PDB file of C-alpha atoms and ligand atoms in Angstrom:
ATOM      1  CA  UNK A   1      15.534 -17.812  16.535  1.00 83.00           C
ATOM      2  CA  UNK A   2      14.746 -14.028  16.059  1.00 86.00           C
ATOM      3  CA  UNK A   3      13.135 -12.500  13.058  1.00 88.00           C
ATOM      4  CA  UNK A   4      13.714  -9.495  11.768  1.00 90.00           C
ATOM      5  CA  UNK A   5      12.545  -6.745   9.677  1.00 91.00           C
ATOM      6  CA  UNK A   6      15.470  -5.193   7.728  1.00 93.00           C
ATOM      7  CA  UNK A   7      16.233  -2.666   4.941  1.00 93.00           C
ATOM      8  CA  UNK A   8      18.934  -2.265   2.845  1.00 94.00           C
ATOM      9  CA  UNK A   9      20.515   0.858   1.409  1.00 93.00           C
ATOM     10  CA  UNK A  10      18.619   1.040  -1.602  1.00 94.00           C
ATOM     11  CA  UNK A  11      15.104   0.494   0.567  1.00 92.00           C
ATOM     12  CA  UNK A  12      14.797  -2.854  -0.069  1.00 93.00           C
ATOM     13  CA  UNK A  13      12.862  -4.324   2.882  1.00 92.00           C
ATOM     14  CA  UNK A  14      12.834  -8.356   3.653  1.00 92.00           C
ATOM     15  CA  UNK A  15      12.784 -10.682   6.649  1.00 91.00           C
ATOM     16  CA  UNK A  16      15.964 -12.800   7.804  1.00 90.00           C
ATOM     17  CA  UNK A  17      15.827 -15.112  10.761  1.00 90.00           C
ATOM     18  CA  UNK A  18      19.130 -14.612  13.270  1.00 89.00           C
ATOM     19  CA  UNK A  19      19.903 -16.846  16.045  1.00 90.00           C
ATOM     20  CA  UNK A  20      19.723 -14.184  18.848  1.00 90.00           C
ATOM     21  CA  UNK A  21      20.232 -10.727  18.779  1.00 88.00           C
ATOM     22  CA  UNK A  22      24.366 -10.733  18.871  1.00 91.00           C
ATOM     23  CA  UNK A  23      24.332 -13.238  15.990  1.00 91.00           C
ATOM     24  CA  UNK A  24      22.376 -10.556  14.601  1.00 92.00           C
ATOM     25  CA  UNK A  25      25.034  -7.838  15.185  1.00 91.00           C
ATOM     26  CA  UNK A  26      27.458 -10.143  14.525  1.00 92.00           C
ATOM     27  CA  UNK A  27      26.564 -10.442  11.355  1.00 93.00           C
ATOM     28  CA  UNK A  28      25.321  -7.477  10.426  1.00 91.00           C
ATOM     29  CA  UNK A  29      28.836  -5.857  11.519  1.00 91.00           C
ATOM     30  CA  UNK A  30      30.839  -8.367   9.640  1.00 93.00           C
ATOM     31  CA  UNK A  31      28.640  -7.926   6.585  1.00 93.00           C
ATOM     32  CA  UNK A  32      27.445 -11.564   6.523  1.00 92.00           C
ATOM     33  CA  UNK A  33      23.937 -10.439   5.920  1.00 93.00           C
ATOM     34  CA  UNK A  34      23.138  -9.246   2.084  1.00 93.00           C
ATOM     35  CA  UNK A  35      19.508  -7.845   0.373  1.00 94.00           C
ATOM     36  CA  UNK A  36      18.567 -10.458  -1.689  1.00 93.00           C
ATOM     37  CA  UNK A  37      17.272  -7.885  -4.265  1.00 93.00           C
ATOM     38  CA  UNK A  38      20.773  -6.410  -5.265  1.00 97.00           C
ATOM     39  CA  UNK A  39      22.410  -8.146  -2.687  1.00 94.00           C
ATOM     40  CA  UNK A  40      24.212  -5.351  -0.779  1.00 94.00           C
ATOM     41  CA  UNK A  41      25.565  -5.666   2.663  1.00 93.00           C
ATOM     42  CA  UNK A  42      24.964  -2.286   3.904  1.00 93.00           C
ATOM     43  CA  UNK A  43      21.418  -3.674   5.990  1.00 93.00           C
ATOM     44  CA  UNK A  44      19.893  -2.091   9.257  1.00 92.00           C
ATOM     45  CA  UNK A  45      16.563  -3.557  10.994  1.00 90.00           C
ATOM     46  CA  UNK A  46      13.842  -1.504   9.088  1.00 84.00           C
ATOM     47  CA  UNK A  47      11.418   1.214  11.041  1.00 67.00           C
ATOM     48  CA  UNK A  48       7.658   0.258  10.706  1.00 54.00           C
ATOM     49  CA  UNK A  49       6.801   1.885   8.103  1.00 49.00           C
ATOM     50  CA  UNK A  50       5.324   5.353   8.554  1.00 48.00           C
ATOM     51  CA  UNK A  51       2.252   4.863   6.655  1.00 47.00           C
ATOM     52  CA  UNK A  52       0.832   1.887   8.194  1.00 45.00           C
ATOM     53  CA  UNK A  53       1.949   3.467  12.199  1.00 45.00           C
ATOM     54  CA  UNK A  54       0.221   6.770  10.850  1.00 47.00           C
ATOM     55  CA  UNK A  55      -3.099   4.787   9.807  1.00 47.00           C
ATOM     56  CA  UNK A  56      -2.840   2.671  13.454  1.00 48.00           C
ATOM     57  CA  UNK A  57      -2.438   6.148  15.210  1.00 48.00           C
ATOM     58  CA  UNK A  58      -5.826   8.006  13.592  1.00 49.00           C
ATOM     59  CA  UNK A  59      -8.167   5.066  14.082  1.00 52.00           C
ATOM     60  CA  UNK A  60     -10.419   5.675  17.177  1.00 56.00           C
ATOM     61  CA  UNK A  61      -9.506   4.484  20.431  1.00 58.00           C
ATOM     62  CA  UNK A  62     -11.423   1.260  20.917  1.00 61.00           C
ATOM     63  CA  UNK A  63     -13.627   2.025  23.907  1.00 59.00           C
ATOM     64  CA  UNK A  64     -12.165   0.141  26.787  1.00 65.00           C
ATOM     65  CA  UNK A  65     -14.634  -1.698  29.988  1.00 62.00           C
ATOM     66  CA  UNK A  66     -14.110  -1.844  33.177  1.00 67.00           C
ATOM     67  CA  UNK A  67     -12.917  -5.744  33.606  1.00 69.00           C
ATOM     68  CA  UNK A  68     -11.685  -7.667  36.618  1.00 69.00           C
ATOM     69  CA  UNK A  69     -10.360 -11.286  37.109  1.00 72.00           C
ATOM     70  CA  UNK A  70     -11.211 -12.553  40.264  1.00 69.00           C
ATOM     71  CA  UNK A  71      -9.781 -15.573  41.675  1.00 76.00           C
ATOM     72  CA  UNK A  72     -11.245 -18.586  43.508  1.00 73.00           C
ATOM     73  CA  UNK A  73     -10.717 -16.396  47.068  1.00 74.00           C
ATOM     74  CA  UNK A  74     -12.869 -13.791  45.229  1.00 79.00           C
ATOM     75  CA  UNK A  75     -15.877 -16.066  44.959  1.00 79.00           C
ATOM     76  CA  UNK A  76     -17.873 -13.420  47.630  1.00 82.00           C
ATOM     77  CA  UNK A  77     -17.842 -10.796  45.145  1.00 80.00           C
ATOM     78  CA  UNK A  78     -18.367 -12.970  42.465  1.00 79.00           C
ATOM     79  CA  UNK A  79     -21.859 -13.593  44.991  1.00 83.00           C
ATOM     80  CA  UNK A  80     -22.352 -10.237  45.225  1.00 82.00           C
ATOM     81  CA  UNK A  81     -21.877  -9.243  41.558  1.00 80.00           C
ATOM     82  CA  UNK A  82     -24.617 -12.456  40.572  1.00 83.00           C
ATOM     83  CA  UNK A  83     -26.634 -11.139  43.320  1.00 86.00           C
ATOM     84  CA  UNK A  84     -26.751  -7.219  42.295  1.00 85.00           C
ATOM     85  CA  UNK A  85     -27.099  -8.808  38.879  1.00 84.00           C
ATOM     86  CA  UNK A  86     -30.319 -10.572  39.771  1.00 88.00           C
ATOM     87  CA  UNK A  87     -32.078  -7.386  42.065  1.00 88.00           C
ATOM     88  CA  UNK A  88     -31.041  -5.398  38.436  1.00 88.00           C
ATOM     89  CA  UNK A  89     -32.934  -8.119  36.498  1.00 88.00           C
ATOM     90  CA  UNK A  90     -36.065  -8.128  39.136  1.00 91.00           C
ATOM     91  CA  UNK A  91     -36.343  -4.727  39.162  1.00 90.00           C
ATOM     92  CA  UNK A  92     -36.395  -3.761  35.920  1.00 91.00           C
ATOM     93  CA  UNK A  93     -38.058  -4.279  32.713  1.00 90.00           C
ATOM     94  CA  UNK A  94     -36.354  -6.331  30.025  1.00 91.00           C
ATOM     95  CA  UNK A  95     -36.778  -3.737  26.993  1.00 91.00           C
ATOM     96  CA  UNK A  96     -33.945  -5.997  24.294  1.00 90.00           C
ATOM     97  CA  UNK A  97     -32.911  -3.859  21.780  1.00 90.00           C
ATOM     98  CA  UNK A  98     -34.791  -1.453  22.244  1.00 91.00           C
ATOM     99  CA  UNK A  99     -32.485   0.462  25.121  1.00 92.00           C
ATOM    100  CA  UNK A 100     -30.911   3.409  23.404  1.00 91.00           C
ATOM    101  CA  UNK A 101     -34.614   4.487  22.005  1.00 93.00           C
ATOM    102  CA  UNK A 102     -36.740   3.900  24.873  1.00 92.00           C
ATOM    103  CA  UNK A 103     -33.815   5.118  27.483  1.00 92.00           C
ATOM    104  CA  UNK A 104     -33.820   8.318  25.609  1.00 92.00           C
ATOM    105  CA  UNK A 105     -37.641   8.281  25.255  1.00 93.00           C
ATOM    106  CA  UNK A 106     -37.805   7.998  29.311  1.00 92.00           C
ATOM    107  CA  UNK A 107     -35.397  10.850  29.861  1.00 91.00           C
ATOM    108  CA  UNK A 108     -37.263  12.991  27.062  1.00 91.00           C
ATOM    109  CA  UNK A 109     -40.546  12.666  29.353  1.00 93.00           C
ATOM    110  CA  UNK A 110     -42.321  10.844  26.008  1.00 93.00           C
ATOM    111  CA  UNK A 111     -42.381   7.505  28.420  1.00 91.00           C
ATOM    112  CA  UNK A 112     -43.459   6.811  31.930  1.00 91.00           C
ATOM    113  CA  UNK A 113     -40.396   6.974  34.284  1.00 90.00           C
ATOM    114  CA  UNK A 114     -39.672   3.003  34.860  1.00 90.00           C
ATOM    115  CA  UNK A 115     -36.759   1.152  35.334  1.00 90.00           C
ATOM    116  CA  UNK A 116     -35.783  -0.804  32.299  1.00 92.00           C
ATOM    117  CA  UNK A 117     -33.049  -2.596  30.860  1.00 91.00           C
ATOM    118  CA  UNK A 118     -31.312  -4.184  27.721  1.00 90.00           C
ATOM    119  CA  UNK A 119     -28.835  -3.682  24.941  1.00 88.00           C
ATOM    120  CA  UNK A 120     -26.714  -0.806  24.022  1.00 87.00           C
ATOM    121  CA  UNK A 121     -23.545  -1.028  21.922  1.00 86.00           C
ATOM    122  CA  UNK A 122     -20.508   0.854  23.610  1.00 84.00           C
ATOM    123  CA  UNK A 123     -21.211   3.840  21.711  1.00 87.00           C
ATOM    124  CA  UNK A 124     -24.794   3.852  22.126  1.00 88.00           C
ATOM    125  CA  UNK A 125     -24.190   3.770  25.409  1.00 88.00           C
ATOM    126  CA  UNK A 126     -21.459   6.190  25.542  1.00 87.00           C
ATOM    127  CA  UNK A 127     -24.147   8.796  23.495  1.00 89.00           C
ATOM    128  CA  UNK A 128     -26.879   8.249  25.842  1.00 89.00           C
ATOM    129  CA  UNK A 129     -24.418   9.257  28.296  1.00 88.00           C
ATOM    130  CA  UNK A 130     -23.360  12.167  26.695  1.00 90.00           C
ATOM    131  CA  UNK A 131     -27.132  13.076  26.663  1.00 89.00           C
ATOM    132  CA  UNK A 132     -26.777  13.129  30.173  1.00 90.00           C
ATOM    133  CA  UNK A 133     -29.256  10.017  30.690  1.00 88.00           C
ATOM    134  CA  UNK A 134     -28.086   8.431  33.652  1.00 83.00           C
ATOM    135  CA  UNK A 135     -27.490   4.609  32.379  1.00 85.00           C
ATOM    136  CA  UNK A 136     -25.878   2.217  34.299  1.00 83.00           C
ATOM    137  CA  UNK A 137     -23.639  -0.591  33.486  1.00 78.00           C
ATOM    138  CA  UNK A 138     -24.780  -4.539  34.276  1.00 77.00           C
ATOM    139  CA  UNK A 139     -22.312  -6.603  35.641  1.00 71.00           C
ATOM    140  CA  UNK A 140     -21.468  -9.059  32.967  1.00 64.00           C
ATOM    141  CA  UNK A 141     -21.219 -12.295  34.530  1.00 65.00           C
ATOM    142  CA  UNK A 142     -19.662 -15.575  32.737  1.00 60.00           C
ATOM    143  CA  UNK A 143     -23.280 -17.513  32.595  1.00 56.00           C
ATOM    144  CA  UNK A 144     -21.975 -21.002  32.905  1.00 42.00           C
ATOM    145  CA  UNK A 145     -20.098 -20.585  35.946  1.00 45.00           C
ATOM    146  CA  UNK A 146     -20.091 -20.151  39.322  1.00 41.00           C
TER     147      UNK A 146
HETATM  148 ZN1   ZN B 201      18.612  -4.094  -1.666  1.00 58.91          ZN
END
């Protein structure tokens, strides 16, 4: 079963469910189908509508991460991405929430130059960037396994 969108010639939009698509031209040719608001035959499939695709279009982009799927033959960089993870951790100083501020704090010179890390939403991070501080990525590594 297929569902589709359709409008009639008056604008009248409703759903109707077809049992494939040539039932659906089928029946749409031999005007089988009718609105059930003034029950007219004369029915297409209906365009999205143009206000909702206009609203979809103007949001901002989600910001997209880099993301990979590795497989069970991919456990050595699975290693090496745990491993860079941990000389990340040991090297730096855990600083929570308080990335963005004291990132930009360390780049401003109003902080001793040390290696820290923690949390930055995506567009924190993407303005710290744009600041031209030099932040890196972690890995993000699924915790529980292996
Ligand atoms: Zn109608």
């Amino acid at each position: 079963m297929i569902r589709f969108s359709l409008v009639c010639e008056n604008s009248h939009e409703f759903e109707s469910w077809f049992a494939s698509n040539d039932s659906y031209d089928f029946q749409i040719e031999n005007d089988l189908v009718s609105c059930p608001h003034c029950n007219v035959t004369k029915v297409s499939k209906a365009v999205m509508a143009p206000a909702v695709a206009r609203k979809k279009r103007t949001a901002a982009a989600p910001v997209k991460q880099n993301v990979a799927l590795l497989g069970e033959s991919d456990r050595e960089l699975r290693t090496m991405a745990h491993e860079l993870h941990a000389k990340i951790v040991a090297a730096t100083v855990d600083v929570g929430a308080e990335f963005p501020q004291e990132a930009r704090r360390i780049h401003d010179g109003a902080a001793p130059v040390r290696p820290i890390r923690g949390q930055a939403s995506l567009e924190e991070a993407r303005d710290l960037m744009e600041e031209g501080v030099s932040i890196l990525p972690m890995p993000i590594l699924p915790e529980d396994r292996g």
